[in-house]
CSV table of C-alpha atoms and ligand atoms in Angstrom, one decimal:
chain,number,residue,atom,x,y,z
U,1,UNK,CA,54.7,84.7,129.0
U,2,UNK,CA,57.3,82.6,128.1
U,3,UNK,CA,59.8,84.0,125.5
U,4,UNK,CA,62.0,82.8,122.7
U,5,UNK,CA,64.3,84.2,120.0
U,6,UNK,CA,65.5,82.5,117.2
U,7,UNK,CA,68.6,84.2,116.2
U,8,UNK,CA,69.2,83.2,112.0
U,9,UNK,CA,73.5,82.8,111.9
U,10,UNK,CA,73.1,80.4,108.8
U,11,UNK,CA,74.5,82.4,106.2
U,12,UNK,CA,77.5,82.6,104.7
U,13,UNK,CA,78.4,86.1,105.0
U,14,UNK,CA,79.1,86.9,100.6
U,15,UNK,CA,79.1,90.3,100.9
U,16,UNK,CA,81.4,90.7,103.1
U,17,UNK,CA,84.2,89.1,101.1
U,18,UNK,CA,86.1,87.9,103.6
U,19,UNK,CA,87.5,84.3,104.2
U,20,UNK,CA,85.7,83.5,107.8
U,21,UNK,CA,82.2,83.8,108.2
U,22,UNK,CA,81.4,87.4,108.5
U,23,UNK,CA,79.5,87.0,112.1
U,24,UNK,CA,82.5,85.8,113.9
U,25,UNK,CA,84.6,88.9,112.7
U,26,UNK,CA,85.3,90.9,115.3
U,27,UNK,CA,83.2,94.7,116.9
U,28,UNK,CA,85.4,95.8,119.9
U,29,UNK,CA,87.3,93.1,120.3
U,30,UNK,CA,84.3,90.4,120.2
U,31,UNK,CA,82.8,88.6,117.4
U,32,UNK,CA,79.9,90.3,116.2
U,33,UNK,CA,77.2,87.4,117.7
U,34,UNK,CA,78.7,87.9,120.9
U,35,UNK,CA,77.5,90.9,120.8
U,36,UNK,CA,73.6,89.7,119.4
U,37,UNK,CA,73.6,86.6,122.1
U,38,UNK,CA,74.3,89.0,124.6
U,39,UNK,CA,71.5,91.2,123.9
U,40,UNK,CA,68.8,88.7,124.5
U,41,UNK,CA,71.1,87.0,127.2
U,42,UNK,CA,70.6,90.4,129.4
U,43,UNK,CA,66.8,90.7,128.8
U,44,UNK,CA,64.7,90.0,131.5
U,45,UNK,CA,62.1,89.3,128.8
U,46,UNK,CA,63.7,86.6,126.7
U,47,UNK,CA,63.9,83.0,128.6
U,48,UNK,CA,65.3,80.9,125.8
U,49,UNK,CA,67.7,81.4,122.8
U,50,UNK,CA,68.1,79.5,119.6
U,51,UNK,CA,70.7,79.6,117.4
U,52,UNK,CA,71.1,78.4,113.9
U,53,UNK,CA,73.9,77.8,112.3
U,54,UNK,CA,75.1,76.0,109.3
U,55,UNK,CA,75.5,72.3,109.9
U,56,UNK,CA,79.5,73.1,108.8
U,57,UNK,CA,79.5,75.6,111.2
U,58,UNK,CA,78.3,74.1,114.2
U,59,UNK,CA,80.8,72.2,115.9
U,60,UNK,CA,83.1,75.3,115.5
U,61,UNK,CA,80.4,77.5,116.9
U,62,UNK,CA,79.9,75.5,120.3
U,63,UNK,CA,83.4,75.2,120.6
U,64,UNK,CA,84.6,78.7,120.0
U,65,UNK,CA,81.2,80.8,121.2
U,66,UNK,CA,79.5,79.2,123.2
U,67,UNK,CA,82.2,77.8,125.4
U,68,UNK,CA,84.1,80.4,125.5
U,69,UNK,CA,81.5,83.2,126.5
U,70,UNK,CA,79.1,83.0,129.3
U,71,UNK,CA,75.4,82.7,128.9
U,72,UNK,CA,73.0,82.4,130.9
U,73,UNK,CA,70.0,81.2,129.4
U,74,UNK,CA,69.4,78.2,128.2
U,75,UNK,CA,70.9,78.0,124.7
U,76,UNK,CA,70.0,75.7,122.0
U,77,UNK,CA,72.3,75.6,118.6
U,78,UNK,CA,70.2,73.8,115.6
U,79,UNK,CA,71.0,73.3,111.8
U,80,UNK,CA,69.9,76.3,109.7
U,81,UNK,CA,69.5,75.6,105.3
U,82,UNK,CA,70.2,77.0,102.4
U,83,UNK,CA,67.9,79.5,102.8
U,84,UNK,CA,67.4,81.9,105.9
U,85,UNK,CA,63.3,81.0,105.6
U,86,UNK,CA,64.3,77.6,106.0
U,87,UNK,CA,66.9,78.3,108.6
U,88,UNK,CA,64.1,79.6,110.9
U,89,UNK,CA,62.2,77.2,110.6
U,90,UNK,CA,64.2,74.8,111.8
U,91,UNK,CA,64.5,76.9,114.7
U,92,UNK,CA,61.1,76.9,115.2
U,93,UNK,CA,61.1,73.4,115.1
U,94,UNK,CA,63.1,73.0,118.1
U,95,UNK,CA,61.2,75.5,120.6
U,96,UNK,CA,60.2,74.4,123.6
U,97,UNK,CA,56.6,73.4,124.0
U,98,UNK,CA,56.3,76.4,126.6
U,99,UNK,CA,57.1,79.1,124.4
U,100,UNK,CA,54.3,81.4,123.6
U,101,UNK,CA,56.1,84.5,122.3
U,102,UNK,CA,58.3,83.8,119.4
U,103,UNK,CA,61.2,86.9,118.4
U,104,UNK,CA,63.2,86.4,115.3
U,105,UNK,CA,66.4,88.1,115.3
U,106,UNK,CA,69.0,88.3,113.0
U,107,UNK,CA,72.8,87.4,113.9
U,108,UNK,CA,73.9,89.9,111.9
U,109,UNK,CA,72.0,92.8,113.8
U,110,UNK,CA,74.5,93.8,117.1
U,111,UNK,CA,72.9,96.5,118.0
U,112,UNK,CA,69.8,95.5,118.8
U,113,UNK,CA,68.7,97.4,121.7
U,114,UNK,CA,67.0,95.8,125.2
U,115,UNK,CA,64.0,98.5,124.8
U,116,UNK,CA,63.4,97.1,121.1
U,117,UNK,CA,63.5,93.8,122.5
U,118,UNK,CA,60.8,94.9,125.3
U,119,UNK,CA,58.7,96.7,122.4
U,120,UNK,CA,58.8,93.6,120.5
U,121,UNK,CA,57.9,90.8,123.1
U,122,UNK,CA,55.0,93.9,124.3
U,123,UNK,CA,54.3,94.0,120.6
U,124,UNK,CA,53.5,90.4,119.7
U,125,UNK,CA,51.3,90.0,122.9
U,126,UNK,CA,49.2,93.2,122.2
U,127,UNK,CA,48.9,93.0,118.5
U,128,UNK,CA,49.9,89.1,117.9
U,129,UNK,CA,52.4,90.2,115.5
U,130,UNK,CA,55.1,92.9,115.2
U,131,UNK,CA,58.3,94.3,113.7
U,132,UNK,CA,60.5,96.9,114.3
U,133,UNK,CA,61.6,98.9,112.0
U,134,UNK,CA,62.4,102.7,110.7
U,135,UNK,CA,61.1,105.5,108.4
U,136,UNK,CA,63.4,105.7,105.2
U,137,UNK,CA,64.8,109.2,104.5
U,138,UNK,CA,65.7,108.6,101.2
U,139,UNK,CA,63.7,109.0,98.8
U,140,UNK,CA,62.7,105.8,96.9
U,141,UNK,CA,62.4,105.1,93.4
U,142,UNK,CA,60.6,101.7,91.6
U,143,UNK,CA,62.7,101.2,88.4
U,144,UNK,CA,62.5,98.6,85.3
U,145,UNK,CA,64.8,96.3,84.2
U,146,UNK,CA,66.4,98.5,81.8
U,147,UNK,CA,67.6,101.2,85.0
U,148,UNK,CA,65.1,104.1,84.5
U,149,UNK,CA,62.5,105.4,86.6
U,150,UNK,CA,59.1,104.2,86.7
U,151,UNK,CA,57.0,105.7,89.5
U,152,UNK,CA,58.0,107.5,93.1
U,153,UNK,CA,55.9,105.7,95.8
U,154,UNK,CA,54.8,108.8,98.7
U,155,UNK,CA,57.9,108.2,101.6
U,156,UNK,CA,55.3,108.6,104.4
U,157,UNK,CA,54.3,105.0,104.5
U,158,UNK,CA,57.8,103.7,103.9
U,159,UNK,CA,59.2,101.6,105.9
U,160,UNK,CA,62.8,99.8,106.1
U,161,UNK,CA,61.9,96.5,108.4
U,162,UNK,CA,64.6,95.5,110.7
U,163,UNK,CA,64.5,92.9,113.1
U,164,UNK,CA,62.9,91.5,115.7
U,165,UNK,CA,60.4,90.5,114.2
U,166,UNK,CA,57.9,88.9,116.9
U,167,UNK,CA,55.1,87.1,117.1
U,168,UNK,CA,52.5,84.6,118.6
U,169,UNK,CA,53.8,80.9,118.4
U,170,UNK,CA,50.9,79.4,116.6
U,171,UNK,CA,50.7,82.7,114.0
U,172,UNK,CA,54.5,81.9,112.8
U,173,UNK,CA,54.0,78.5,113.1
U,174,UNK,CA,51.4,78.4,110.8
U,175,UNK,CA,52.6,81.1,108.5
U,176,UNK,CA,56.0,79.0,107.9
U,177,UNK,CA,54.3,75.2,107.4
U,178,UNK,CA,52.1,77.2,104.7
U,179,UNK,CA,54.9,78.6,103.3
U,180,UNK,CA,56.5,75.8,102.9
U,181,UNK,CA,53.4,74.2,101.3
U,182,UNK,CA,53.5,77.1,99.4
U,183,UNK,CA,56.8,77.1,98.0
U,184,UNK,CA,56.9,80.1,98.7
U,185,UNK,CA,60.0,82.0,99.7
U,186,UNK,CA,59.9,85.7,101.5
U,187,UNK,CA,62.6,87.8,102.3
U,188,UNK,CA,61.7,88.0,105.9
U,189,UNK,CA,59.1,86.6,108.2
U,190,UNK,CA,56.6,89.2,108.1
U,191,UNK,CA,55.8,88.5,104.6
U,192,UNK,CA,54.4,85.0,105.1
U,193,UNK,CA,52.4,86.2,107.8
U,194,UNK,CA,51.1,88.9,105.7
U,195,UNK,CA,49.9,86.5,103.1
U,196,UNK,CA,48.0,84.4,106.0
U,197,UNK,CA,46.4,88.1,106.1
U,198,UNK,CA,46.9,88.9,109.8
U,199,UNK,CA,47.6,92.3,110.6
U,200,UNK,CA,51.1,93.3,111.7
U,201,UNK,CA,52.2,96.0,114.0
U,202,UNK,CA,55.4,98.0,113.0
U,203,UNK,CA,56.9,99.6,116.0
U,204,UNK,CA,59.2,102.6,115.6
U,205,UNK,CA,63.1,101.5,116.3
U,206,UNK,CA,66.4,103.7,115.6
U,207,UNK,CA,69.0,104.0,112.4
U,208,UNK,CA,71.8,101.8,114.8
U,209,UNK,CA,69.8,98.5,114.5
U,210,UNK,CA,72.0,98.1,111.4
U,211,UNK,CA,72.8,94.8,109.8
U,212,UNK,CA,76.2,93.7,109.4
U,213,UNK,CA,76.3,93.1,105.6
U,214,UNK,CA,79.5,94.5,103.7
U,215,UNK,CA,83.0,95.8,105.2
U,216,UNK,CA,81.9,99.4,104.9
U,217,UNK,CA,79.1,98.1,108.0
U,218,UNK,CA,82.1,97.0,110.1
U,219,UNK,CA,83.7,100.6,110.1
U,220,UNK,CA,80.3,101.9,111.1
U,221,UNK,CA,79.6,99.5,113.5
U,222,UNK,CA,82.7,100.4,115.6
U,223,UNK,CA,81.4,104.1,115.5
U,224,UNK,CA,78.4,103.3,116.8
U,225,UNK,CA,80.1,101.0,119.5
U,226,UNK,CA,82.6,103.6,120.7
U,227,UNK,CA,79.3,106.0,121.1
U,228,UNK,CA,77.8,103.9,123.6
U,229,UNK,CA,80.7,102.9,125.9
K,301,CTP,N1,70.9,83.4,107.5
K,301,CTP,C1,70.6,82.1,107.9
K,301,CTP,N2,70.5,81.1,107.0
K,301,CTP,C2,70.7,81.3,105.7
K,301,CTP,C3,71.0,82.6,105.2
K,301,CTP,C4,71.1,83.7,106.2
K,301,CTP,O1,70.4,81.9,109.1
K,301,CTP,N3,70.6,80.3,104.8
K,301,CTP,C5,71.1,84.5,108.5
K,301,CTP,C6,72.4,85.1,108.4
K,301,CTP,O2,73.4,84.4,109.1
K,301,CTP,C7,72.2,86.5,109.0
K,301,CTP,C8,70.7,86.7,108.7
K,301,CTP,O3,70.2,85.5,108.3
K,301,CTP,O4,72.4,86.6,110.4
K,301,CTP,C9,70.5,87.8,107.7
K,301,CTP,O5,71.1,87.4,106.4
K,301,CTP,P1,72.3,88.2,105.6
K,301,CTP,O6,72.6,89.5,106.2
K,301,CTP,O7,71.9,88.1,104.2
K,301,CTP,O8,73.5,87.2,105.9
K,301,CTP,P2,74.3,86.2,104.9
K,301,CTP,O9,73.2,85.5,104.1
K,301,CTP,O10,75.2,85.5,105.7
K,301,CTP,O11,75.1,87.3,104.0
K,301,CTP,P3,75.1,87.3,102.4
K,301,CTP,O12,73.7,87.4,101.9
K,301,CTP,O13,76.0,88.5,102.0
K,301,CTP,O14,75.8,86.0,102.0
K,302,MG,MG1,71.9,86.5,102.8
């Protein structure tokens, strides 16, 4: 079935406090979505990749990425918004009319694995829609505004949600035009499918499929680098 990931790279990086957009910063020697494009780039499994980048951003990013590394599927780069909801979508917007499997990725996720991204596209055909994500070890705590405790939710059914996030075309299509109906905003694309009310698979992935958030994440991500090679 045809395949495509949308990979978010809208944002603007705040937390990591540095002057250039945190996704062009450097892991090994390569800015960090190099290393996300060439994820999906090696999967047999992905056919198409969409990128979205700020409309700021854009000429910069076909001149300095996508020029100067090789890929080798077709690439499309499209205008994300303010928000990353709205950023996808307008990725969505642009897939081509083949695709029936859509993964959502985030730029800021490196290490994404090629097993994760077979689990997911194997995912959203079996159960229609899927995310990976992992078991939290901490122990979590729902607080009020003023900073004490309230309750202590059981960990067994907690989950942190990474990405992919996958699904059937006409399930996220649908899910984001409501949403945006809606005015609703979620903090990830799962949640506007939940609200549709279809059910959503969560596949087991691994503590490296970090995101790239704040400068402690770029010490860790060069760690984790150095492990693999
Ligand atoms: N993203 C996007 N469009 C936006 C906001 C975010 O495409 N309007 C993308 C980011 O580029 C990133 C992913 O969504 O790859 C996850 O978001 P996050 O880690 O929050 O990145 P930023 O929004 O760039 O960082 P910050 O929140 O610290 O500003
Ligand atoms: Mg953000």
């Amino acid at each position: 079935k045809y395949t495509t990931v949308i990979i978010p790279a809208a944002g603007k990086g705040k937390r990591m406090g540095t002057q250039m957009n945190k996704q062009y910063l450097e892991l090994g020697g390569k800015p960090i979505i190099v290393h996300t494009i060439e994820k999906f780039d090696q999967s047999p499994r992905i056919h198409e990749i969409i990128i979205v980048t700020s409309k700021e951003e854009m000429e910069y990013f076909k001149k300095e990425i996508v020029s100067k590394y090789h890929f080798n599927k077709p690439l499309k780069v499209v205008a994300g918004g303010k928000e990353r909801q709205e950023s996808v979508y307008n990725g969505l917007k642009n897939i081509s009319p083949e695709a029936e499997i859509i993964l959502i990725h985030d730029g800021a996720r490196p290490f994404v694995s090629l097993e994760e991204i077979e689990k997911s596209v194997e995912g959203a055909r079996e159960y229609g829609s899927c995310v990976i994500g992992v078991r939290v070890k901490d122990t979590i705590k729902i607080c009020n505004e003023e900073g004490y405790i309230e309750s202590t939710p059981r960990r067994e059914g907690l989950w942190a949600v990474q990405t992919p996030q996958s699904f059937q075309t006409s399930i996220i299509l649908e899910a984001h035009k409501k949403a945006e109906e809606d005015h609703f905003l979620g903090t990830d694309d799962a949640t506007l499918v939940e609200r549709l009310g279809y059910p959503i698979k969560i596949l087991e992935g691994g503590y490296q499929n970090i995101k790239i958030t704040t400068p402690d994440d770029l010490t860790i991500g060069e760690v984790i680098l150095s492990k693999r090679s």
